[in-house]
Coordinates of C-alpha atoms in Angstrom, one line a residue:
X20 CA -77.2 -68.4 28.8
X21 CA -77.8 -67.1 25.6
X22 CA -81.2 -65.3 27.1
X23 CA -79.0 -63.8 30.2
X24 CA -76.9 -62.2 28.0
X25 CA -79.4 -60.6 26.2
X26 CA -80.8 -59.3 28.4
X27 CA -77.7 -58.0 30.2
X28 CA -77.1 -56.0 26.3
X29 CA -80.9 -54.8 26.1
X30 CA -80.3 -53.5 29.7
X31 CA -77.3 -52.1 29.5
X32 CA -78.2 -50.2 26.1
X33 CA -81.4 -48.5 27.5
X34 CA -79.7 -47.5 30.4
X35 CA -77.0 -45.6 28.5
X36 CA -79.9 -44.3 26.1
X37 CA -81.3 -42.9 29.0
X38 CA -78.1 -41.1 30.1
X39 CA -78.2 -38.2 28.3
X40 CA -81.9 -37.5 30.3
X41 CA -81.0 -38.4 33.7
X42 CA -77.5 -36.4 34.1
X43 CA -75.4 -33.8 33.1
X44 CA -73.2 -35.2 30.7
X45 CA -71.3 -32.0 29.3
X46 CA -68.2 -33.2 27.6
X47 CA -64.6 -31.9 28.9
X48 CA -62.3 -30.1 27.7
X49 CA -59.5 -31.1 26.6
X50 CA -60.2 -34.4 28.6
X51 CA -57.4 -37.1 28.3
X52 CA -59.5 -39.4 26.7
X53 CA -60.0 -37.5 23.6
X54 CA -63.8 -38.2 23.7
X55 CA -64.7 -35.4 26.6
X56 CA -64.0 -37.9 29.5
X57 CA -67.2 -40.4 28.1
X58 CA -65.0 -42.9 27.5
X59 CA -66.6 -45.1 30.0
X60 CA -69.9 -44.9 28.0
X61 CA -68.5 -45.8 24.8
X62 CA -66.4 -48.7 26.7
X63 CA -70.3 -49.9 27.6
X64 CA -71.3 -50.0 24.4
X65 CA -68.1 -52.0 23.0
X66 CA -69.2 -54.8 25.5
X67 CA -72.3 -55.0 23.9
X68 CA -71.0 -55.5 21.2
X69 CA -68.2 -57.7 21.8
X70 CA -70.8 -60.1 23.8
X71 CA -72.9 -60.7 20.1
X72 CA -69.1 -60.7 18.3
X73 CA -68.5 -64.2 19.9
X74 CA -71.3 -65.5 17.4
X75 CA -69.6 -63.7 14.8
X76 CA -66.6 -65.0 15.3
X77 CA -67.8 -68.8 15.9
X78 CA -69.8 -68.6 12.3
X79 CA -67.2 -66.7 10.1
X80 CA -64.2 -69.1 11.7
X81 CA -66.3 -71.8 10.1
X82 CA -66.7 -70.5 6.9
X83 CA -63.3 -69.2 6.9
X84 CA -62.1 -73.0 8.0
X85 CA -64.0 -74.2 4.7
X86 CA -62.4 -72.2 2.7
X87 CA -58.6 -72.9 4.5
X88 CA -59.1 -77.0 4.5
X89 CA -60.7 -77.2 1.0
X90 CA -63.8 -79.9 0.2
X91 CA -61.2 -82.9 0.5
X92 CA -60.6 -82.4 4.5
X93 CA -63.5 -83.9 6.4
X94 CA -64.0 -80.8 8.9
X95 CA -63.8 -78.3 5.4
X96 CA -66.0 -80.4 3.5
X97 CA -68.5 -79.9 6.9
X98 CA -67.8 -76.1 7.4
X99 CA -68.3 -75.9 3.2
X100 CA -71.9 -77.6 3.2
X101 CA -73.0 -75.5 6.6
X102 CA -71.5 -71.9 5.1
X103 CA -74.6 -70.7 2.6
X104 CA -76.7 -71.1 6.4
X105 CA -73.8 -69.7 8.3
X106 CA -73.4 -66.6 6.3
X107 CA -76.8 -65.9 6.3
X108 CA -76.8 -66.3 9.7
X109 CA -73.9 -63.8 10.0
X110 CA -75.6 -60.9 8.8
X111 CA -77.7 -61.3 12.2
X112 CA -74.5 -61.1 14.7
X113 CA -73.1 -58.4 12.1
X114 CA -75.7 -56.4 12.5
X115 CA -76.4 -56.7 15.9
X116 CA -73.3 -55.6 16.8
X117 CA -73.2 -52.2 14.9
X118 CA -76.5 -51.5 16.4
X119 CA -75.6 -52.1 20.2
X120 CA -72.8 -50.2 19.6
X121 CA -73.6 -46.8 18.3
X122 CA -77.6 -47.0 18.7
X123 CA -77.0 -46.5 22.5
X124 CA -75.0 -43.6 22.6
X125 CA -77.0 -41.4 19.9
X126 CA -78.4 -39.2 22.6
X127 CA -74.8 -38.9 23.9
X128 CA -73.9 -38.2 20.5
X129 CA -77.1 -35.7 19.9
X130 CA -75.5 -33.6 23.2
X131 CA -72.3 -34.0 22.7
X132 CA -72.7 -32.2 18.8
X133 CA -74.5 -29.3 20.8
X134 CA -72.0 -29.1 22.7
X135 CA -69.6 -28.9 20.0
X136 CA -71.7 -25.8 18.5
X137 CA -71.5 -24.3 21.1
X138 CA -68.5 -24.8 21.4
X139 CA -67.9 -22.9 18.2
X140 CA -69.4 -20.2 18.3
X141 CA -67.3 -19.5 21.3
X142 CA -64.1 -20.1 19.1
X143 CA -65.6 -18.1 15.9
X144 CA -65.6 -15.3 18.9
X145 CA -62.2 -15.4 20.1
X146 CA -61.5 -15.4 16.0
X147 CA -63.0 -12.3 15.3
X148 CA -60.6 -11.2 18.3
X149 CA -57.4 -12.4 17.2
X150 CA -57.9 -11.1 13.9
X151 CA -59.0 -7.1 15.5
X152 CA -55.8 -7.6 17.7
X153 CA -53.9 -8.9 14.8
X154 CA -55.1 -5.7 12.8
X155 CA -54.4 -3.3 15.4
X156 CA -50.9 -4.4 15.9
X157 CA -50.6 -4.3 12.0
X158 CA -51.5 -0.9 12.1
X159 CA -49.7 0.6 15.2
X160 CA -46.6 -1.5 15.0
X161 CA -44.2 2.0 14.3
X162 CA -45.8 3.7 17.0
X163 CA -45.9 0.6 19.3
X164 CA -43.3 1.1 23.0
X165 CA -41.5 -2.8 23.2
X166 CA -43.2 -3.4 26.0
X167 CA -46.8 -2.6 24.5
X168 CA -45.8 -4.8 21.8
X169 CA -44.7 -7.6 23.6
X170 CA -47.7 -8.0 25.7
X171 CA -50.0 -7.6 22.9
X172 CA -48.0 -10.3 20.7
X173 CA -48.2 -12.3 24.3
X174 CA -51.9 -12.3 24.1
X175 CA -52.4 -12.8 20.6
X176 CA -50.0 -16.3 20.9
X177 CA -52.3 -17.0 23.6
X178 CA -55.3 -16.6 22.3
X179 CA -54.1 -18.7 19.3
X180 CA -53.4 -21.7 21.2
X181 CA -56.3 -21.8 22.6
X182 CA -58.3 -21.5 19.2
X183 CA -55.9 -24.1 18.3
X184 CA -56.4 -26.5 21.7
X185 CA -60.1 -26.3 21.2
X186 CA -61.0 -27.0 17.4
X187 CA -61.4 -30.7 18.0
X188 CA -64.2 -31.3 19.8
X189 CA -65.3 -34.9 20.1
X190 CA -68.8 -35.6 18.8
X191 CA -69.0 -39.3 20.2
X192 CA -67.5 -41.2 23.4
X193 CA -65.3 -43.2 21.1
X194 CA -61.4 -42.9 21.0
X195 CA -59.5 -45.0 18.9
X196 CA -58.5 -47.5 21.1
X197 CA -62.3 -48.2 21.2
X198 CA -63.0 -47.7 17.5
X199 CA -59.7 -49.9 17.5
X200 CA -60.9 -52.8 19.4
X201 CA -64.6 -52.9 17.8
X202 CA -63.0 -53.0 14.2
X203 CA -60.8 -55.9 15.1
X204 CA -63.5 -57.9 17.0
X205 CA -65.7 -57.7 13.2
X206 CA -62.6 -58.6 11.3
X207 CA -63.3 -62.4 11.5
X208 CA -66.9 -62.4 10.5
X209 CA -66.4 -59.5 7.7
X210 CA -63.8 -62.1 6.2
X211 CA -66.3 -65.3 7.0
X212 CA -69.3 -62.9 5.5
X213 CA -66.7 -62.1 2.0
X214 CA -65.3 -66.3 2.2
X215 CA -69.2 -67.3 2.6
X216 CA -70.0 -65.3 -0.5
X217 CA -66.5 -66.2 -2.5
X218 CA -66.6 -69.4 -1.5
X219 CA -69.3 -71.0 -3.6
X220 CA -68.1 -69.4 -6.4
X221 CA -64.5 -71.6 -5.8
X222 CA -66.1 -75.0 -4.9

């Protein structure tokens, strides 16, 4: 089992290291998903990672149970001899799961920063024209008609929102429900990793 779902993990992560060379993965606009409509990709990657958190989990519970029960409970004075191997151990599903979760997508990140760039340069454009349109109202506005004014002030507010809507461009396909999920799927084995080194310290 443990092999199949490795290899399911090593799979799945050269596959969505590939992605970026196989198809066009220009990020959206504006995209509900706040990360360019990749959200799929990053979901991928939060598998991966939540397949090698079940290890976590299982070795900081322990140490965290040692800690909770104390040296006088029989299961406590167990998890409180194994924790110097488990937290050792600990740093392997830790680490693991950092890397199959961002090591993946750093192509998609790599394009997805171009993108941004490019993004920007677009923007530092349309900022050059809102501030020549801003000027030239400035110094017309007593020899302006209304209705010349009005549909110049028209397109400047336009031109402002979309400076505004555009600004935040998303450099990875991570929202924060998925940075969300993958924080609290490490919370356990962070606290068994801090218990495991506290906890000789106590006993």
């Amino acid at each position: 089992v443990v092999g199949f779902m490795s290899w399911r993990m090593i799979v799945t992560g050269v596959a969505i290291w590939r992605l970026a060379e196989q198809f066009d993965l220009t990020p959206q606009l504006g995209h509900p998903d706040r990360c360019g409509g990749l959200e799929p990709v990053g979901n991928l990657c939060l598998w991966n990672a939540l397949i090698v958190s079940i290890a976590g989990i299982h070795l900081g519970g322990w140490i965290t149970l040692g800690l909770l029960l104390g040296p006088s409970d029989p299961y406590g004075s167990i998890a409180i001899f194994w924790t110097p191997a488990y937290s050792a151990l600990l740093l392997v599903p830790l680490a693991y799961a950092l890397v199959s979760f961002l090591v993946p997508v750093w192509r998609v990140h790599q394009l997805m920063a171009a993108n941004r760039s490019e993004v920007w340069h677009h923007l530092d454009q349309l900022g050059q024209k809102i501030d020549n349109l801003q000027r030239e109202l400035l110094d017309r506005v007593d020899g302006l008609e209304p209705d010349e004014y009005e549909k110049l002030s028209k397109s400047l507010e336009q031109m402002r929102q979309t400076y505004q809507q555009n600004t935040k461009f998303p450099v990875w396909p991570f929202n924060f429900r998925t940075y969300t999920k993958f924080i609290l799927s490490q919370l356990i084995p962070s606290v068994g990793l801090i218990v495991g080194i506290v906890e000789p310290i106590l006993f």
